[in-house]
C-alpha cells in the first residue's frame, strides 16, 4: 500500500463528521446524505463521488398469516400498495445519485436476476380501484415497521395515505426489528438488503423466499424452485428456475422491490481514492496525489 497507516474513527453524529472533515480532523467520510454531498461538491478542496451499491430497499408483506389475518392477505391489496408508491419520485428527490427503481426481488447485475417480471407503475387511481375491488373502498389502518431512512418511510406513508391506507409507523433499531420479523410479528415493513455484495440471486431471493425465518410468503412452488436452483450448477437450469420464482414473487407482490441504494463519499482533494459497488473501501489501492 502507498499509505502506510490509517486511523479509522467512528463518529456517529453526521454534523460532527462534517466539522471534522472541514477542519482537517479526518480526510475521508462516506454514506453522506445527498443534500450534504451536494453542498460539499461546491467546495474546491474536497472530492465528492457517488457509487451505486448492491443494496436494495423493499416493502415486505405478510401474505401467509404469520402475523395474523390482515388486508394484506389479498393480492389485490398488495398490488394496490405497489401502485400507490412513487418509487421514481423517491429516487429523483431523495436518493438521487446512481440509484434506480428496482422491479424484481434481486439486484439487476446478480446472476439469475430475471428482469422481465410484472411491474407496477405509480397510479393512485388504479390503487384506489383495486382497494375498492378487494372490499376496502375507504382504506384501512395497518402497522408499519422500519429501521432506517425514516424520510423514505414517511414519503411512502404519505403515498399510502393518498389512497386511503393509514400506516402506523413503529421505528426500531435493526436488531430489534429483525427479531420481530423472524418471529412473525410484523405484517408490513420497509427494510433493505445488501446481498453481502454477492453477485448471485441466491444471496437475496433465496434468503427471503425459501421457507426460512424471513419468508412471509411460504409459497410451496417458489420454495421448490429456489431450493433446486440453489443446489445445482447448470447455469441455464438455474436461470430458468430463478426466473419462475421471481416472476411469481412479482405477480403475487410478496415483496415490492423499491430502489437500489447509492453511497456518497467525500474526501480530501489530495487523496486518490476510487469507490466500488461492493461498498468495500479499498484503501490499499489509494494514494496521496
XYZ file of N, CA and C in Angstrom:
867
model
N 0.822 -1.215 0.000
C 0.000 0.000 0.000
C 0.857 1.266 0.000
N 0.386 2.258 -0.708
C 1.098 3.535 -0.735
C 0.970 4.249 0.610
N -0.217 4.158 1.232
C -0.447 4.791 2.533
C -0.152 3.755 3.610
N 0.808 4.032 4.464
C 1.305 3.024 5.400
C 0.429 2.862 6.631
N -0.235 3.917 7.083
C -1.018 3.843 8.309
C -2.344 4.576 8.132
N -3.413 3.937 8.589
C -4.743 4.547 8.528
C -5.356 4.516 9.922
N -5.868 5.648 10.357
C -6.602 5.712 11.625
C -8.089 5.817 11.302
N -8.861 4.841 11.720
C -10.301 4.785 11.444
C -11.051 5.289 12.672
N -11.851 6.308 12.500
C -12.611 6.876 13.607
C -14.104 6.671 13.393
N -14.797 6.258 14.441
C -16.254 6.115 14.406
C -16.855 7.386 14.992
N -17.540 8.163 14.150
C -18.162 9.423 14.577
C -19.648 9.317 14.256
N -20.490 8.968 15.232
C -21.905 8.708 14.957
C -22.686 9.909 14.440
N -22.345 11.106 14.888
C -23.151 12.282 14.563
C -22.662 12.907 13.258
N -23.583 13.040 12.288
C -23.196 13.478 10.948
C -22.571 14.872 10.951
N -23.141 15.831 11.687
C -22.594 17.184 11.684
C -21.183 17.227 12.245
N -20.893 16.344 13.201
C -19.531 16.259 13.734
C -18.581 15.721 12.670
N -19.048 14.755 11.890
C -18.225 14.251 10.786
C -17.870 15.388 9.828
N -18.882 16.177 9.468
C -18.646 17.259 8.511
C -17.665 18.287 9.083
N -17.838 18.612 10.364
C -16.943 19.588 11.002
C -15.518 19.079 11.021
N -15.360 17.795 11.319
C -14.013 17.200 11.348
C -13.393 17.201 9.953
N -14.204 16.947 8.942
C -13.682 16.947 7.581
C -13.214 18.337 7.184
N -14.017 19.348 7.502
C -13.681 20.723 7.134
C -12.429 21.198 7.883
N -12.298 20.786 9.147
C -11.157 21.244 9.953
C -9.890 20.431 9.710
N -10.002 19.351 8.976
C -8.827 18.519 8.723
C -8.645 17.407 9.731
N -9.609 17.224 10.625
C -9.503 16.146 11.604
C -9.607 14.770 10.969
N -10.344 14.693 9.871
C -10.404 13.474 9.071
C -10.268 13.862 7.607
N -9.846 12.905 6.788
C -9.674 13.180 5.354
C -10.732 12.512 4.487
N -11.533 11.611 5.067
C -12.434 10.788 4.245
C -13.658 10.411 5.062
N -14.860 10.590 4.477
C -16.093 10.106 5.107
C -16.962 9.495 4.013
N -17.930 8.684 4.420
C -18.819 8.066 3.428
C -20.237 7.964 3.975
N -21.146 7.420 3.114
C -22.558 7.299 3.454
C -23.146 8.661 3.841
N -22.795 9.652 3.055
C -23.223 11.026 3.299
C -24.561 11.260 2.598
N -25.557 11.852 3.271
C -26.843 12.150 2.631
C -26.664 13.021 1.391
N -27.559 12.835 0.418
C -27.417 13.500 -0.875
C -27.353 15.014 -0.752
N -28.170 15.613 0.125
C -28.179 17.073 0.218
C -26.850 17.604 0.734
N -26.240 16.887 1.689
C -24.942 17.313 2.202
C -23.844 17.103 1.167
N -23.919 16.025 0.417
C -22.933 15.785 -0.637
C -22.984 16.895 -1.675
N -24.192 17.337 -2.019
C -24.324 18.432 -2.977
C -23.703 19.708 -2.438
N -23.851 19.945 -1.143
C -23.268 21.156 -0.543
C -21.740 21.117 -0.614
N -21.154 19.961 -0.340
C -19.696 19.851 -0.355
C -19.132 19.890 -1.774
N -19.942 19.514 -2.759
C -19.438 19.484 -4.133
C -19.071 20.874 -4.639
N -19.602 21.916 -3.980
C -19.286 23.287 -4.402
C -17.993 23.804 -3.769
N -17.416 23.023 -2.854
C -16.170 23.426 -2.202
C -14.998 22.795 -2.944
N -14.053 23.586 -3.348
C -12.992 23.106 -4.216
C -11.973 22.180 -3.574
N -11.887 22.161 -2.248
C -10.829 21.371 -1.614
C -11.286 19.958 -1.230
N -12.442 19.536 -1.749
C -12.933 18.178 -1.481
C -13.367 17.503 -2.782
N -13.214 16.196 -2.809
C -13.748 15.402 -3.905
C -15.024 14.719 -3.428
N -16.076 14.847 -4.202
C -17.350 14.200 -3.882
C -17.641 13.190 -4.987
N -17.777 11.911 -4.610
C -18.083 10.881 -5.587
C -19.305 10.085 -5.133
N -19.990 9.541 -6.102
C -21.189 8.741 -5.830
C -21.043 7.414 -6.555
N -21.364 6.321 -5.871
C -21.245 4.994 -6.469
C -22.486 4.188 -6.139
N -22.941 3.395 -7.102
C -24.068 2.501 -6.846
C -23.646 1.403 -5.878
N -24.625 0.777 -5.254
C -24.356 -0.357 -4.374
C -25.331 -1.475 -4.740
N -25.104 -2.674 -4.208
C -25.999 -3.795 -4.464
C -27.155 -3.833 -3.470
N -27.213 -2.880 -2.561
C -28.295 -2.850 -1.578
C -29.574 -2.330 -2.222
N -30.693 -3.017 -1.957
C -31.977 -2.528 -2.430
C -32.933 -2.383 -1.246
N -33.860 -1.441 -1.361
C -34.930 -1.304 -0.387
C -36.140 -2.078 -0.869
N -36.970 -2.523 0.066
C -38.162 -3.266 -0.321
C -39.255 -3.100 0.735
N -40.493 -3.264 0.291
C -41.627 -3.403 1.191
C -41.968 -4.879 1.281
N -42.105 -5.374 2.492
C -42.468 -6.766 2.708
C -43.875 -6.874 3.267
N -44.593 -7.924 2.861
C -45.992 -8.111 3.259
C -46.180 -9.496 3.880
N -46.993 -9.568 4.899
C -47.368 -10.867 5.448
C -48.488 -11.446 4.584
N -48.104 -12.320 3.644
C -49.080 -12.923 2.740
C -49.442 -14.342 3.164
N -48.922 -14.790 4.311
C -49.172 -16.170 4.748
C -49.714 -16.245 6.173
N -50.165 -15.114 6.691
C -50.785 -15.052 8.027
C -49.840 -15.462 9.160
N -48.570 -15.193 8.996
C -47.659 -15.400 10.130
C -48.012 -14.448 11.261
N -48.343 -13.225 10.899
C -48.741 -12.219 11.883
C -50.203 -12.414 12.286
N -51.009 -12.878 11.373
C -52.453 -13.000 11.568
C -53.170 -12.417 10.374
N -54.470 -12.522 10.357
C -55.253 -12.034 9.230
C -55.187 -10.505 9.151
N -54.891 -10.002 7.954
C -54.886 -8.570 7.666
C -55.362 -8.375 6.226
N -55.654 -7.153 5.815
C -55.995 -6.921 4.404
C -54.892 -7.357 3.439
N -53.655 -7.486 3.929
C -52.535 -7.855 3.068
C -52.623 -9.294 2.581
N -53.555 -10.079 3.131
C -53.772 -11.435 2.627
C -54.245 -11.425 1.177
N -54.884 -10.340 0.764
C -55.473 -10.223 -0.574
C -54.440 -9.634 -1.539
N -54.157 -10.374 -2.618
C -53.156 -9.897 -3.567
C -53.568 -8.570 -4.189
N -54.869 -8.295 -4.278
C -55.308 -7.011 -4.838
C -54.882 -5.850 -3.957
N -54.853 -6.077 -2.656
C -54.395 -5.038 -1.730
C -52.895 -4.826 -1.898
N -52.156 -5.904 -2.019
C -50.707 -5.766 -2.204
C -50.394 -5.065 -3.522
N -51.159 -5.397 -4.552
C -50.966 -4.704 -5.839
C -51.355 -3.231 -5.733
N -52.386 -2.940 -4.960
C -52.788 -1.539 -4.762
C -51.656 -0.756 -4.108
N -51.018 -1.347 -3.095
C -49.898 -0.680 -2.432
C -48.762 -0.447 -3.422
N -48.524 -1.447 -4.287
C -47.455 -1.296 -5.279
C -47.731 -0.117 -6.211
N -48.988 0.060 -6.597
C -49.331 1.181 -7.478
C -49.351 2.514 -6.730
N -49.462 2.474 -5.421
C -49.561 3.709 -4.636
C -48.215 4.357 -4.358
N -47.117 3.607 -4.470
C -45.796 4.115 -4.088
C -45.091 4.754 -5.283
N -44.705 6.001 -5.142
C -43.997 6.739 -6.200
C -42.502 6.470 -6.076
N -42.090 5.317 -6.561
C -40.686 4.922 -6.413
C -39.748 5.821 -7.215
N -40.138 6.151 -8.450
C -39.282 7.018 -9.266
C -39.161 8.397 -8.638
N -40.248 8.897 -8.076
C -40.197 10.191 -7.405
C -39.247 10.177 -6.228
N -39.216 9.063 -5.482
C -38.302 8.963 -4.349
C -36.855 8.921 -4.810
N -36.593 8.172 -5.896
C -35.232 8.122 -6.435
C -34.779 9.509 -6.855
N -35.669 10.243 -7.512
C -35.314 11.562 -8.040
C -35.097 12.597 -6.941
N -35.953 12.561 -5.905
C -35.905 13.638 -4.916
C -35.175 13.278 -3.629
N -35.083 11.985 -3.305
C -34.486 11.596 -2.029
C -33.164 10.853 -2.186
N -33.132 9.793 -2.988
C -31.898 9.009 -3.095
C -30.884 9.662 -4.019
N -31.353 10.101 -5.195
C -30.516 10.781 -6.188
C -29.350 9.881 -6.612
N -28.297 10.476 -7.123
C -27.099 9.717 -7.466
C -27.363 8.569 -8.423
N -26.699 7.435 -8.160
C -26.726 6.285 -9.065
C -27.865 5.325 -8.773
N -28.809 5.700 -7.931
C -29.918 4.812 -7.596
C -30.882 4.663 -8.772
N -31.524 3.491 -8.839
C -32.522 3.218 -9.874
C -33.724 2.509 -9.235
N -34.881 2.591 -9.885
C -36.039 1.810 -9.456
C -35.767 0.339 -9.755
N -36.109 -0.537 -8.821
C -35.922 -1.983 -8.983
C -37.289 -2.652 -8.993
N -37.513 -3.546 -9.945
C -38.817 -4.197 -10.080
C -38.812 -5.661 -9.679
N -37.659 -6.300 -9.703
C -37.566 -7.714 -9.374
C -36.889 -7.873 -8.020
N -37.172 -8.968 -7.329
C -36.663 -9.168 -5.966
C -35.209 -9.612 -5.975
N -34.378 -8.804 -6.605
C -32.945 -9.074 -6.712
C -32.279 -7.811 -7.225
N -30.938 -7.801 -7.219
C -30.216 -6.662 -7.786
C -29.927 -6.974 -9.251
N -30.162 -6.031 -10.178
C -30.112 -6.340 -11.614
C -28.844 -7.032 -12.097
N -27.691 -6.779 -11.497
C -26.461 -7.388 -12.000
C -26.261 -8.816 -11.517
N -27.066 -9.283 -10.565
C -26.856 -10.611 -9.997
C -27.206 -11.714 -10.998
N -26.413 -12.778 -10.986
C -26.694 -13.919 -11.838
C -28.083 -14.470 -11.497
N -28.913 -14.665 -12.534
C -30.239 -15.210 -12.317
C -31.308 -14.178 -12.026
N -30.966 -12.899 -12.012
C -31.944 -11.860 -11.703
C -32.821 -11.615 -12.927
N -33.991 -12.211 -12.924
C -34.950 -12.057 -14.022
C -35.585 -10.668 -13.959
N -35.414 -9.901 -15.023
C -35.943 -8.538 -15.051
C -37.285 -8.448 -15.762
N -37.651 -9.483 -16.528
C -38.924 -9.481 -17.239
C -40.005 -10.024 -16.309
N -40.434 -9.180 -15.371
C -41.432 -9.570 -14.378
C -42.573 -8.555 -14.401
N -43.734 -8.892 -13.834
C -44.805 -7.898 -13.729
C -44.327 -6.663 -12.968
N -44.698 -5.487 -13.459
C -44.282 -4.239 -12.832
C -45.509 -3.405 -12.467
N -45.293 -2.433 -11.595
C -46.400 -1.657 -11.046
C -46.040 -0.172 -11.082
N -46.595 0.522 -12.081
C -46.319 1.945 -12.212
C -47.062 2.718 -11.129
N -46.588 3.911 -10.859
C -47.239 4.784 -9.884
C -48.570 5.234 -10.452
N -49.668 4.771 -9.839
C -51.001 5.070 -10.353
C -51.990 5.031 -9.189
N -52.146 6.149 -8.455
C -53.056 6.167 -7.299
C -54.483 5.787 -7.655
N -54.943 6.155 -8.870
C -56.287 5.806 -9.274
C -56.475 4.297 -9.360
N -55.503 3.623 -9.945
C -55.568 2.163 -10.031
C -55.491 1.552 -8.637
N -54.682 2.149 -7.764
C -54.573 1.650 -6.391
C -55.923 1.731 -5.681
N -56.609 2.860 -5.801
C -57.911 3.015 -5.147
C -58.936 2.042 -5.717
N -58.890 1.813 -7.037
C -59.818 0.877 -7.666
C -59.592 -0.547 -7.157
N -58.339 -0.942 -7.010
C -58.021 -2.279 -6.505
C -58.463 -2.433 -5.054
N -58.290 -1.392 -4.258
C -58.734 -1.447 -2.863
C -60.255 -1.610 -2.790
N -60.966 -0.870 -3.624
C -62.428 -0.977 -3.629
C -62.850 -2.386 -4.057
N -62.169 -2.917 -5.064
C -62.472 -4.262 -5.549
C -62.242 -5.307 -4.461
N -61.234 -5.065 -3.627
C -60.910 -6.002 -2.552
C -61.801 -5.826 -1.329
N -62.685 -4.818 -1.360
C -63.599 -4.607 -0.238
C -63.157 -3.544 0.736
N -62.203 -2.680 0.318
C -61.704 -1.618 1.196
C -61.810 -0.258 0.495
N -63.015 0.158 0.128
C -63.160 1.438 -0.577
C -62.741 2.639 0.269
N -62.808 2.491 1.584
C -62.393 3.578 2.483
C -61.009 3.349 3.062
N -60.285 2.372 2.521
C -58.952 2.076 3.016
C -58.973 1.303 4.317
N -57.852 1.321 5.031
C -57.730 0.598 6.293
C -56.475 1.090 7.018
N -56.353 0.715 8.265
C -55.154 1.007 9.042
C -54.306 -0.255 9.137
N -52.989 -0.075 9.185
C -52.094 -1.226 9.229
C -50.812 -0.850 9.968
N -50.286 -1.687 10.878
C -48.977 -1.420 11.485
C -47.887 -1.472 10.416
N -46.925 -0.580 10.519
C -45.854 -0.453 9.517
C -44.539 -0.298 10.265
N -43.542 -1.083 9.895
C -42.274 -1.108 10.621
C -41.110 -0.716 9.707
N -40.127 -0.020 10.290
C -38.924 0.355 9.557
C -37.771 0.514 10.546
N -36.541 0.513 10.014
C -35.378 0.643 10.893
C -34.371 1.686 10.404
N -34.522 2.201 9.199
C -33.569 3.178 8.676
C -34.294 4.092 7.689
N -33.625 5.177 7.328
C -34.137 6.085 6.294
C -35.578 6.492 6.582
N -35.743 7.115 7.737
C -37.097 7.498 8.160
C -37.789 8.387 7.132
N -37.039 9.256 6.475
C -37.648 10.142 5.477
C -38.227 9.336 4.315
N -37.589 8.216 3.965
C -38.117 7.361 2.903
C -39.423 6.712 3.372
N -39.395 6.207 4.606
C -40.601 5.576 5.160
C -41.758 6.565 5.202
N -41.473 7.793 5.613
C -42.537 8.794 5.718
C -43.063 9.195 4.340
N -42.195 9.228 3.333
C -42.653 9.528 1.971
C -43.613 8.450 1.483
N -43.304 7.190 1.772
C -44.191 6.103 1.363
C -45.499 6.132 2.149
N -45.426 6.502 3.423
C -46.647 6.628 4.213
C -47.562 7.714 3.642
N -46.969 8.793 3.161
C -47.762 9.861 2.545
C -48.434 9.351 1.271
N -47.695 8.579 0.455
C -48.281 7.973 -0.737
C -49.470 7.087 -0.377
N -49.306 6.264 0.652
C -50.361 5.338 1.055
C -51.578 6.080 1.597
N -51.326 7.144 2.345
C -52.435 7.949 2.863
C -53.260 8.533 1.724
N -52.584 8.806 0.602
C -53.273 9.380 -0.548
C -54.287 8.451 -1.191
N -54.183 7.135 -0.907
C -55.162 6.191 -1.453
C -56.038 5.601 -0.347
N -55.909 6.130 0.876
C -56.780 5.721 1.965
C -56.192 4.743 2.962
N -54.958 4.335 2.748
C -54.314 3.406 3.682
C -53.573 4.219 4.744
N -53.807 3.897 6.009
C -53.182 4.638 7.103
C -52.183 3.738 7.823
N -50.881 3.875 7.505
C -49.878 3.066 8.194
C -49.551 3.680 9.555
N -49.369 2.827 10.560
C -48.950 3.268 11.888
C -47.495 2.854 12.077
N -46.583 3.842 12.040
C -45.153 3.552 11.991
C -44.591 3.190 13.357
N -43.876 2.070 13.386
C -43.013 1.706 14.516
C -41.588 1.683 13.991
N -40.741 2.550 14.540
C -39.370 2.726 14.044
C -38.414 2.134 15.077
N -37.685 1.087 14.704
C -36.836 0.352 15.632
C -35.405 0.302 15.134
N -34.499 -0.078 16.009
C -33.151 -0.398 15.578
C -33.181 -1.727 14.826
N -32.181 -1.930 13.971
C -32.212 -3.084 13.072
C -32.364 -4.404 13.820
N -31.561 -4.623 14.841
C -31.580 -5.916 15.535
C -32.949 -6.207 16.131
N -33.581 -5.185 16.693
C -34.906 -5.369 17.292
C -35.944 -5.702 16.225
N -35.881 -4.998 15.085
C -36.844 -5.270 14.022
C -36.587 -6.633 13.390
N -35.326 -6.972 13.178
C -35.005 -8.291 12.616
C -35.620 -9.401 13.454
N -35.483 -9.298 14.784
C -36.022 -10.339 15.665
C -37.544 -10.418 15.559
N -38.196 -9.266 15.490
C -39.658 -9.275 15.373
C -40.095 -9.880 14.039
N -39.374 -9.531 12.972
C -39.690 -10.095 11.664
C -39.538 -11.609 11.689
N -38.433 -12.084 12.217
C -38.172 -13.518 12.203
C -39.080 -14.293 13.150
N -39.702 -13.587 14.093
C -40.677 -14.214 14.985
C -42.108 -14.126 14.443
N -42.268 -13.552 13.246
C -43.594 -13.461 12.648
C -44.479 -12.397 13.256
N -43.879 -11.319 13.768
C -44.637 -10.309 14.495
C -44.861 -9.024 13.701
N -44.572 -9.041 12.405
C -44.614 -7.812 11.611
C -45.444 -8.051 10.347
N -46.551 -7.330 10.147
C -47.368 -7.550 8.953
C -46.887 -6.807 7.707
N -46.202 -5.666 7.911
C -45.910 -4.764 6.801
C -44.639 -4.012 7.159
N -43.634 -4.017 6.284
C -42.334 -3.475 6.685
C -41.589 -2.864 5.517
N -40.701 -1.940 5.865
C -39.742 -1.361 4.931
C -38.354 -1.699 5.450
N -37.624 -2.497 4.665
C -36.269 -2.866 5.054
C -35.370 -2.858 3.821
N -34.107 -3.197 4.007
C -33.154 -3.235 2.905
C -32.321 -4.507 2.994
N -31.648 -4.814 1.884
C -30.781 -5.993 1.863
C -29.646 -5.749 0.889
N -28.413 -6.062 1.319
C -27.237 -5.796 0.501
C -26.610 -7.007 -0.137
N -27.154 -8.196 0.100
C -26.671 -9.438 -0.525
C -25.224 -9.764 -0.176
N -24.700 -9.123 0.857
C -23.287 -9.313 1.213
C -22.375 -9.069 0.007
N -22.879 -8.285 -0.952
C -22.162 -7.965 -2.192
C -21.859 -9.209 -3.030
N -22.659 -10.263 -2.871
C -22.514 -11.478 -3.678
C -23.375 -11.329 -4.921
N -22.759 -11.471 -6.078
C -23.448 -11.155 -7.328
C -24.225 -12.364 -7.864
N -25.069 -12.934 -7.011
C -25.857 -14.110 -7.369
C -27.194 -14.032 -6.649
N -28.275 -14.409 -7.341
C -29.623 -14.304 -6.799
C -29.797 -15.092 -5.500
N -29.037 -16.157 -5.342
C -29.175 -16.967 -4.127
C -28.883 -16.173 -2.864
N -28.153 -15.063 -3.012
C -27.792 -14.249 -1.852
C -28.891 -13.289 -1.436
N -29.989 -13.241 -2.184
C -31.087 -12.355 -1.809
C -32.431 -13.061 -1.907
N -32.816 -13.519 -3.108
C -34.150 -14.104 -3.282
C -34.333 -15.326 -2.390
N -33.338 -16.185 -2.364
C -33.445 -17.406 -1.554
C -33.427 -17.102 -0.067
N -32.802 -16.002 0.309
C -32.747 -15.638 1.728
C -34.128 -15.282 2.270
N -35.037 -14.861 1.385
C -36.344 -14.392 1.832
C -37.522 -15.241 1.366
N -37.287 -16.171 0.446
C -38.427 -16.892 -0.125
C -38.215 -18.405 -0.195
N -37.278 -18.928 0.596
C -37.038 -20.377 0.556
C -37.544 -21.069 1.816
N -38.498 -20.424 2.513
C -39.113 -21.061 3.656
C -38.433 -20.808 4.982
N -37.466 -19.894 5.014
C -36.742 -19.604 6.246
C -37.473 -18.637 7.149
N -36.758 -18.126 8.147
C -37.359 -17.253 9.161
C -37.831 -15.919 8.603
N -37.267 -15.504 7.464
C -37.652 -14.211 6.876
C -38.713 -14.353 5.795
N -39.190 -15.566 5.562
C -40.140 -15.815 4.477
C -41.564 -15.580 4.965
N -42.213 -14.528 4.450
C -43.593 -14.215 4.808
C -44.564 -14.613 3.694
N -44.068 -15.318 2.680
C -44.928 -15.807 1.607
C -45.203 -17.299 1.768
N -44.137 -18.056 2.051
C -44.232 -19.517 2.200
C -45.009 -20.140 1.039
N -44.596 -19.754 -0.163
C -45.205 -20.296 -1.372
C -44.492 -21.604 -1.723
N -45.189 -22.724 -1.725
C -44.526 -24.022 -1.954
C -43.808 -24.108 -3.300
N -44.407 -23.528 -4.354
C -43.750 -23.565 -5.657
C -42.458 -22.772 -5.643
N -42.508 -21.575 -5.088
C -41.307 -20.731 -5.036
C -40.210 -21.415 -4.221
N -40.576 -21.990 -3.096
C -39.601 -22.693 -2.263
C -38.963 -23.845 -3.043
N -39.775 -24.598 -3.772
C -39.258 -25.730 -4.552
C -38.296 -25.259 -5.636
N -38.680 -24.218 -6.371
C -37.831 -23.713 -7.444
C -36.495 -23.201 -6.904
N -36.543 -22.432 -5.831
C -35.317 -21.856 -5.284
C -34.421 -22.928 -4.673
N -35.009 -23.902 -4.009
C -34.215 -24.970 -3.395
C -33.446 -25.727 -4.455
N -34.107 -26.036 -5.571
C -33.410 -26.747 -6.648
C -32.342 -25.864 -7.285
N -32.693 -24.596 -7.562
C -31.743 -23.697 -8.225
C -30.489 -23.481 -7.381
N -30.652 -23.466 -6.060
C -29.519 -23.235 -5.168
C -28.614 -24.460 -5.037
N -29.081 -25.614 -5.516
C -28.333 -26.854 -5.264
C -27.743 -27.476 -6.526
N -27.846 -26.782 -7.668
C -27.290 -27.301 -8.908
C -26.303 -26.294 -9.485
N -25.539 -26.732 -10.476
C -24.506 -25.867 -11.062
C -24.757 -25.538 -12.529
N -25.777 -26.130 -13.141
C -26.091 -25.857 -14.540
C -26.619 -24.435 -14.662
N -25.871 -23.507 -15.282
C -26.287 -22.099 -15.333
C -27.641 -21.897 -15.995
N -27.894 -22.584 -17.099
C -29.154 -22.392 -17.808
C -30.336 -22.853 -16.965
N -30.195 -23.987 -16.295
C -31.280 -24.500 -15.467
C -31.502 -23.606 -14.254
N -30.411 -23.121 -13.672
C -30.544 -22.206 -12.535
C -31.328 -20.958 -12.964
N -30.959 -20.373 -14.095
C -31.653 -19.177 -14.580
C -33.134 -19.459 -14.806
N -33.451 -20.616 -15.363
C -34.847 -20.976 -15.626
C -35.651 -21.039 -14.334
N -35.075 -21.651 -13.299
C -35.775 -21.797 -12.025
C -35.913 -20.462 -11.303
N -34.833 -19.662 -11.306
C -34.914 -18.351 -10.672
C -35.931 -17.466 -11.392
N -35.994 -17.583 -12.718
C -36.953 -16.794 -13.480
C -38.379 -17.113 -13.046
N -38.704 -18.396 -12.902
C -40.042 -18.793 -12.458
C -40.351 -18.197 -11.086
N -39.382 -18.309 -10.186
C -39.604 -17.822 -8.824
C -39.809 -16.315 -8.804
N -38.964 -15.588 -9.501
C -39.033 -14.132 -9.471
C -40.292 -13.602 -10.162
N -40.727 -14.268 -11.216
C -41.965 -13.858 -11.878
C -43.162 -14.033 -10.942
N -43.196 -15.154 -10.209
C -44.324 -15.372 -9.315
C -44.276 -14.419 -8.121
N -43.086 -14.162 -7.582
C -42.956 -13.212 -6.473
C -43.484 -11.845 -6.885
N -43.152 -11.424 -8.115
C -43.614 -10.118 -8.603
C -45.113 -10.128 -8.880
N -45.608 -11.200 -9.481
C -47.033 -11.280 -9.812
C -47.898 -11.244 -8.553
N -47.460 -11.956 -7.518
C -48.229 -12.022 -6.279
C -47.864 -10.905 -5.294
N -46.887 -10.104 -5.650
C -46.406 -8.991 -4.820
C -46.141 -9.486 -3.390
N -45.376 -10.552 -3.301
C -44.923 -10.983 -1.981
C -43.947 -9.954 -1.404
N -43.255 -9.266 -2.305
C -42.379 -8.133 -1.988
C -42.739 -7.023 -2.955
N -42.456 -5.787 -2.579
C -42.382 -4.710 -3.555
C -40.956 -4.174 -3.512
N -40.087 -4.621 -4.433
C -38.763 -4.008 -4.514
C -38.918 -2.522 -4.824
N -38.101 -1.695 -4.215
C -38.270 -0.249 -4.349
C -37.218 0.387 -5.242
N -35.971 0.350 -4.792
C -34.891 1.045 -5.490
C -33.559 0.522 -4.984
N -32.529 0.762 -5.779
C -31.176 0.464 -5.320
C -30.639 1.664 -4.544
N -29.720 1.394 -3.669
C -29.081 2.455 -2.894
C -27.786 2.897 -3.570
N -27.335 4.070 -3.211
C -26.019 4.529 -3.640
C -25.301 5.093 -2.425
N -24.033 5.270 -2.548
C -23.237 5.805 -1.441
C -22.466 7.031 -1.901
N -22.544 8.100 -1.112
C -21.757 9.308 -1.357
C -20.503 9.295 -0.497
N -19.388 9.588 -1.130
C -18.102 9.694 -0.451
C -17.612 11.137 -0.574
N -17.046 11.664 0.491
C -16.415 12.981 0.444
C -15.022 12.831 1.047
N -14.016 13.332 0.342
C -12.660 13.181 0.863
C -11.753 14.308 0.357
N -10.646 14.429 1.028
C -9.648 15.449 0.702
C -9.286 15.361 -0.778
N -9.257 16.498 -1.451
C -8.985 16.518 -2.893
C -7.597 15.988 -3.223
N -6.705 15.928 -2.229
C -5.357 15.398 -2.467
C -5.300 13.878 -2.401
N -6.435 13.241 -2.041
C -6.464 11.789 -1.926
C -6.948 11.177 -3.230
N -6.208 10.206 -3.735
C -6.602 9.458 -4.928
C -7.303 8.178 -4.453
N -8.633 8.189 -4.509
C -9.430 7.073 -3.988
C -10.530 6.737 -4.985
N -10.776 5.451 -5.204
C -11.801 5.013 -6.141
C -12.815 4.127 -5.423
N -14.086 4.560 -5.306
C -15.112 3.712 -4.678
C -15.526 2.576 -5.599
N -16.080 1.511 -5.021
C -16.505 0.343 -5.783
C -17.930 -0.045 -5.384
N -18.672 -0.749 -6.268
C -20.080 -1.058 -5.997
C -20.314 -2.001 -4.826
N -19.280 -2.718 -4.378
C -19.483 -3.661 -3.272
C -19.356 -3.001 -1.902
N -19.184 -1.675 -1.874
C -19.116 -0.914 -0.623
C -17.938 -1.313 0.271
N -16.880 -1.819 -0.325
C -15.659 -2.111 0.429
C -14.628 -1.050 0.053
N -14.289 -0.132 0.961
C -13.302 0.910 0.627
C -11.892 0.311 0.571
N -11.338 0.260 -0.605
C -10.032 -0.373 -0.806
C -8.917 0.656 -0.597
N -8.624 0.910 0.664
C -7.588 1.899 0.966
C -6.203 1.433 0.545
N -6.039 0.116 0.388
C -4.712 -0.375 -0.029
C -4.360 0.055 -1.443
N -5.378 0.448 -2.215
C -5.093 0.937 -3.576
C -5.149 2.464 -3.662
N -5.434 3.127 -2.530
C -5.478 4.590 -2.509
C -4.067 5.165 -2.332
N -3.925 6.424 -2.661
C -2.620 7.082 -2.507
C -2.831 8.586 -2.417
N -1.815 9.267 -1.933
C -1.839 10.733 -1.938
C -1.290 11.211 -3.278
N -1.934 12.211 -3.849
C -1.510 12.729 -5.146
C -0.170 13.448 -5.026
